[in-house]
PDB file of C-alpha atoms in Angstrom:
ATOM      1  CA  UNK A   1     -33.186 -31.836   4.408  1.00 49.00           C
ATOM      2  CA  UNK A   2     -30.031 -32.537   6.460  1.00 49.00           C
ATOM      3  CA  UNK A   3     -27.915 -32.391   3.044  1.00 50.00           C
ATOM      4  CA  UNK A   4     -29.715 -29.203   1.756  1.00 50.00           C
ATOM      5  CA  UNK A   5     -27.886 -27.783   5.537  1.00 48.00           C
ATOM      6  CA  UNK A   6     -24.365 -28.889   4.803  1.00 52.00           C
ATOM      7  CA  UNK A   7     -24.287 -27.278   1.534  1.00 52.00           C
ATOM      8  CA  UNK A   8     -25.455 -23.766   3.095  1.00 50.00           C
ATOM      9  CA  UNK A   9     -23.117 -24.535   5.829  1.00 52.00           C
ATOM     10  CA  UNK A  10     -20.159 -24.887   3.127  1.00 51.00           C
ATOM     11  CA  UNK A  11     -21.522 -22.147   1.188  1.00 56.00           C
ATOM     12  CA  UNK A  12     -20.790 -19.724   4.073  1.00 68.00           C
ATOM     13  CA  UNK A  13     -17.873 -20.759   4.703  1.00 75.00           C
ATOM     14  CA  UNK A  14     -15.654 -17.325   4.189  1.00 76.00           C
ATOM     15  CA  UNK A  15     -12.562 -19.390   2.210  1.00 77.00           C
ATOM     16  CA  UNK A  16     -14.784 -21.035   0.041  1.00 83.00           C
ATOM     17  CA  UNK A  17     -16.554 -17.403  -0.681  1.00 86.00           C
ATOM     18  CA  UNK A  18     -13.132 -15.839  -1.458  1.00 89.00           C
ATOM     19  CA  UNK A  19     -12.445 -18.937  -3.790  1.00 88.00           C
ATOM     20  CA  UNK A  20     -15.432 -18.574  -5.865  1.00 90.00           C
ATOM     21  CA  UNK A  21     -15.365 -15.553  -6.106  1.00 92.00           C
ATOM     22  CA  UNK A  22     -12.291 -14.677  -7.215  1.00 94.00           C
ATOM     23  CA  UNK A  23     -12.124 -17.274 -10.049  1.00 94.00           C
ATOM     24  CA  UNK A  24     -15.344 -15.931 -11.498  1.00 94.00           C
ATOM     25  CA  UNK A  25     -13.580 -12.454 -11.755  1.00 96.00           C
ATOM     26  CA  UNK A  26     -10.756 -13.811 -13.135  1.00 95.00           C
ATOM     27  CA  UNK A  27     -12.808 -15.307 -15.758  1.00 95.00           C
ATOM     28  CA  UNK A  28     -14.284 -11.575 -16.024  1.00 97.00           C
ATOM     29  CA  UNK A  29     -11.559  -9.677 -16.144  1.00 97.00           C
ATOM     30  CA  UNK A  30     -10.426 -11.966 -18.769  1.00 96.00           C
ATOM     31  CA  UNK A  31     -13.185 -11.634 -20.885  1.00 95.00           C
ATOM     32  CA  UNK A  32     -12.772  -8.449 -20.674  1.00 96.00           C
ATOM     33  CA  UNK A  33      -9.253  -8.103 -21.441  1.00 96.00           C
ATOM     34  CA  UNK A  34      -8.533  -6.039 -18.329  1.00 97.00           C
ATOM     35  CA  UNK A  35      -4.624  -5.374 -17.714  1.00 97.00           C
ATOM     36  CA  UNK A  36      -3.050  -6.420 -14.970  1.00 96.00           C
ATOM     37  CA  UNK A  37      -2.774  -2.680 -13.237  1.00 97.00           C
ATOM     38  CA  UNK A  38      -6.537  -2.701 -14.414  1.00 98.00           C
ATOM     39  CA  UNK A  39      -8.205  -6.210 -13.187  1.00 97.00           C
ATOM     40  CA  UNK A  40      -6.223  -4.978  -9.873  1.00 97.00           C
ATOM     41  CA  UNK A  41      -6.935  -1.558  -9.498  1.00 97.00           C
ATOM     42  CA  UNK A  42     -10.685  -2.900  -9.927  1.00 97.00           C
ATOM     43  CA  UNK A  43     -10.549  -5.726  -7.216  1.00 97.00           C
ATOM     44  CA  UNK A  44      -8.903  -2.651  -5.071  1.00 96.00           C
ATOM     45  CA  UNK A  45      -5.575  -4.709  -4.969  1.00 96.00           C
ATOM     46  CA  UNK A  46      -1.946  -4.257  -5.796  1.00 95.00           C
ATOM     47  CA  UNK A  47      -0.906  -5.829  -9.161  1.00 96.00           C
ATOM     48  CA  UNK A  48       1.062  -8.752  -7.001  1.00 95.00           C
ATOM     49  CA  UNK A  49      -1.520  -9.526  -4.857  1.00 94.00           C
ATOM     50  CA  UNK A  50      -4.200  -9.980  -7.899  1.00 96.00           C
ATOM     51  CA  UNK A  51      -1.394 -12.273  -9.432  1.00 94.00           C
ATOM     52  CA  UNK A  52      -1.504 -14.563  -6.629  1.00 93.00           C
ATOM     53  CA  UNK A  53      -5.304 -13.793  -6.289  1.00 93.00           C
ATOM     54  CA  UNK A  54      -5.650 -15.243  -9.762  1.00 90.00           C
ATOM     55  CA  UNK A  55      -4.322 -18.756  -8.709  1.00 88.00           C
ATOM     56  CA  UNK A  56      -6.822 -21.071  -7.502  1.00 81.00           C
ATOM     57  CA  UNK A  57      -4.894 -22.051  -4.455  1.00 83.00           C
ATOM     58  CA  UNK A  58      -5.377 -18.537  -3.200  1.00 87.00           C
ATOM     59  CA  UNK A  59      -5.627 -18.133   0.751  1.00 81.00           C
ATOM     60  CA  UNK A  60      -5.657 -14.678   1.180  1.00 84.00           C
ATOM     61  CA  UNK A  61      -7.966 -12.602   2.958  1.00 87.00           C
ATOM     62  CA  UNK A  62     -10.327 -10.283   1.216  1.00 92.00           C
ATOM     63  CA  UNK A  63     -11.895  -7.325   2.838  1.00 93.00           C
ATOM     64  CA  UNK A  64     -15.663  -6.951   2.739  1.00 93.00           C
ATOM     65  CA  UNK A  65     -14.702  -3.996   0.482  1.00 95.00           C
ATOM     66  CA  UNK A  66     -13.117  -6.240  -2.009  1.00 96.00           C
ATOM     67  CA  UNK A  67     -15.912  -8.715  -1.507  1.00 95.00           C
ATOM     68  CA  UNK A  68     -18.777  -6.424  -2.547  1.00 96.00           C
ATOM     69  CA  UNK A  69     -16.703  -4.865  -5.482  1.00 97.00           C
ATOM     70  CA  UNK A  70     -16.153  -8.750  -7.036  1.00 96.00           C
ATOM     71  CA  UNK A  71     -19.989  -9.467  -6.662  1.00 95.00           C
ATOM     72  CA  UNK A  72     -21.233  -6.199  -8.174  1.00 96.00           C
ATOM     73  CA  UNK A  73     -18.488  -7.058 -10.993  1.00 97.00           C
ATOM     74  CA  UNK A  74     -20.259  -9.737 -11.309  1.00 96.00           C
ATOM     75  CA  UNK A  75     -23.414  -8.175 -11.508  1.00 94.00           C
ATOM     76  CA  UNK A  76     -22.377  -5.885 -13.970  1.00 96.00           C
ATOM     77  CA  UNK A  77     -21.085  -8.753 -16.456  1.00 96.00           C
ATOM     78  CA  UNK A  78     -24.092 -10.597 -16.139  1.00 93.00           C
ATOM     79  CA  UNK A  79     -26.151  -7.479 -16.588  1.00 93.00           C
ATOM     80  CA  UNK A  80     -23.955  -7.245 -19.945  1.00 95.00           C
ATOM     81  CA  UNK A  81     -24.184 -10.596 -21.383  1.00 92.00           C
ATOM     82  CA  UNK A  82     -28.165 -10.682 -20.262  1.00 91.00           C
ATOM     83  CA  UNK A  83     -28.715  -6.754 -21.790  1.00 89.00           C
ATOM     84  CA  UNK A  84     -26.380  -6.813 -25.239  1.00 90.00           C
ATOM     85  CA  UNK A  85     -25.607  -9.304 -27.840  1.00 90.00           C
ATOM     86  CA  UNK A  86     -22.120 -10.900 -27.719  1.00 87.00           C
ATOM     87  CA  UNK A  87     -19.611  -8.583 -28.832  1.00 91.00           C
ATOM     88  CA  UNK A  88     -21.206  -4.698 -27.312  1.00 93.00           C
ATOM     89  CA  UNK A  89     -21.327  -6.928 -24.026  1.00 94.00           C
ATOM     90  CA  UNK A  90     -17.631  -8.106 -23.826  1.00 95.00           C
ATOM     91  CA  UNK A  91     -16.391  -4.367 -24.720  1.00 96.00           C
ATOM     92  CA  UNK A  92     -18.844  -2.087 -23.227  1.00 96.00           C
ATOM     93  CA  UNK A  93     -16.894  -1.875 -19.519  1.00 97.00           C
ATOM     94  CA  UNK A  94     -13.731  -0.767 -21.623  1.00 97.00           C
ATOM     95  CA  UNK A  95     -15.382   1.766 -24.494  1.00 97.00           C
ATOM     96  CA  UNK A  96     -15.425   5.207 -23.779  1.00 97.00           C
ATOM     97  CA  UNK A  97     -19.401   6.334 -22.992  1.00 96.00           C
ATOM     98  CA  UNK A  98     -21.038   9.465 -23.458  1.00 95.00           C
ATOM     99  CA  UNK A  99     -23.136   8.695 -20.511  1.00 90.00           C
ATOM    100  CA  UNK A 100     -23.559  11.044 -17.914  1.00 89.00           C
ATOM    101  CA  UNK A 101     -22.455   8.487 -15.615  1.00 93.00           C
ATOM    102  CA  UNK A 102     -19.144   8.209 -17.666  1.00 96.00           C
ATOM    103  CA  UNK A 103     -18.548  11.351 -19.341  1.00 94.00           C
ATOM    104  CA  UNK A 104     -16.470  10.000 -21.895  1.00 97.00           C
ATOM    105  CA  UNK A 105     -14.392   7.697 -20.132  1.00 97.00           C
ATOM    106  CA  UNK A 106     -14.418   3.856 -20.145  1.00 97.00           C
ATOM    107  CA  UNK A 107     -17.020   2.401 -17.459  1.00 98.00           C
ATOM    108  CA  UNK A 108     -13.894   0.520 -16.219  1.00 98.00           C
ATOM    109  CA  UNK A 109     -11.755   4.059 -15.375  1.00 98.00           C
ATOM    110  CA  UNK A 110     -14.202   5.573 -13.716  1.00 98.00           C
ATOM    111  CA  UNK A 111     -15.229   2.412 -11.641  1.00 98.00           C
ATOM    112  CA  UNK A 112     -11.496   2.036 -11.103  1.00 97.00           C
ATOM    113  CA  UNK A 113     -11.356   5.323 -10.211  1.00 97.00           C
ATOM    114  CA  UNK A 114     -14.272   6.021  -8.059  1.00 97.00           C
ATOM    115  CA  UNK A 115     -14.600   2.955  -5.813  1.00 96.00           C
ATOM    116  CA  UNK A 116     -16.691   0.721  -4.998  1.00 96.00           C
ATOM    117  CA  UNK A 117     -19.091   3.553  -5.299  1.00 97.00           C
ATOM    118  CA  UNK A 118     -19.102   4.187  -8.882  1.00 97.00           C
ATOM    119  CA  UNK A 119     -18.691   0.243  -9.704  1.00 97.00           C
ATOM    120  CA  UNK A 120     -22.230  -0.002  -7.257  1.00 97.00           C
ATOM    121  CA  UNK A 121     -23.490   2.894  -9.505  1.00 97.00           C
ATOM    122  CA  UNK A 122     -22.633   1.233 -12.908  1.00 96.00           C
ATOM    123  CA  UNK A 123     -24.289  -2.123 -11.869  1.00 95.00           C
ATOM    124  CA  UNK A 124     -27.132   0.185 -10.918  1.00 93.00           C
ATOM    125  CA  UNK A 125     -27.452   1.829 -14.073  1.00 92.00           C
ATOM    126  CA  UNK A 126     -27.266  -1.305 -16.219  1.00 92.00           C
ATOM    127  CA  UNK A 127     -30.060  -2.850 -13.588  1.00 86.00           C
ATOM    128  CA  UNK A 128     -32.284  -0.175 -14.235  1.00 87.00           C
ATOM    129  CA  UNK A 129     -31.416  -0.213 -18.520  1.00 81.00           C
ATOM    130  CA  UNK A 130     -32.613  -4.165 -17.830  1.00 68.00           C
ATOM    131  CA  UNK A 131     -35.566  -3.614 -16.004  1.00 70.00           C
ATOM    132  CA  UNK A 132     -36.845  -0.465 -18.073  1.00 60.00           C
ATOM    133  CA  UNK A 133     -36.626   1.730 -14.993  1.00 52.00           C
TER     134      UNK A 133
END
């Protein structure tokens, strides 16, 4: 029981948080062949502050806005991977969709675009495409 504790205790620990992450985006923005301007824009950052974001000895700060837009990023790529076969999930954040959610435009330009609002709505949408709702 006592070492079941210590790993909640390190799991909350705010660095640690930041560390994880950020390496799992990294690995998602990757996959999805985001830009630089893009993977940044996404993560609400400048393009030199993702760069050193990127690197796994990383101690910057991030806001609880950037927090909650790397876990529904998250969200949404496993939502991919668990919804579509291979390749439609790895390219489905940057194809233009004729959703009304999208109007034509790439899932990643409008999440880039519209905040942590829109990337909340996308992992919404693919939620509810999962579940049937």
């Amino acid at each position: 029981m006592e070492a079941d504790m210590h790993v909640a205790e390190k799991i909350r620990d705010p660095a640690q948080i930041n560390a994880v992450a950020l390496k799992a985006y990294a690995r998602i923005a990757q996959a999805w062949d985001l830009s630089l301007k893009e993977a940044a824009g996404l993560a609400d950052m400048s393009e030199s502050t993702w760069k050193r974001a990127r690197k796994p000895d990383f101690a910057g700060e991030l806001t609880k806005d950037q927090l909650l837009r790397l876990s529904a990023v998250i969200g949404i790529y496993k939502s991919l991977e668990l919804y579509f076969s291979e390749p439609l999930a790895r390219c489905w954040f940057t194809t233009p969709n004729t959703g009304p959610l999208f109007g034509g435009s790439r899932p990643a330009d409008t999440a880039i675009d519209g905040g942590l609002p829109q990337i909340l709505a996308v992992r919404t949408y693919l939620d509810a495409l999962r579940g049937g709702a």
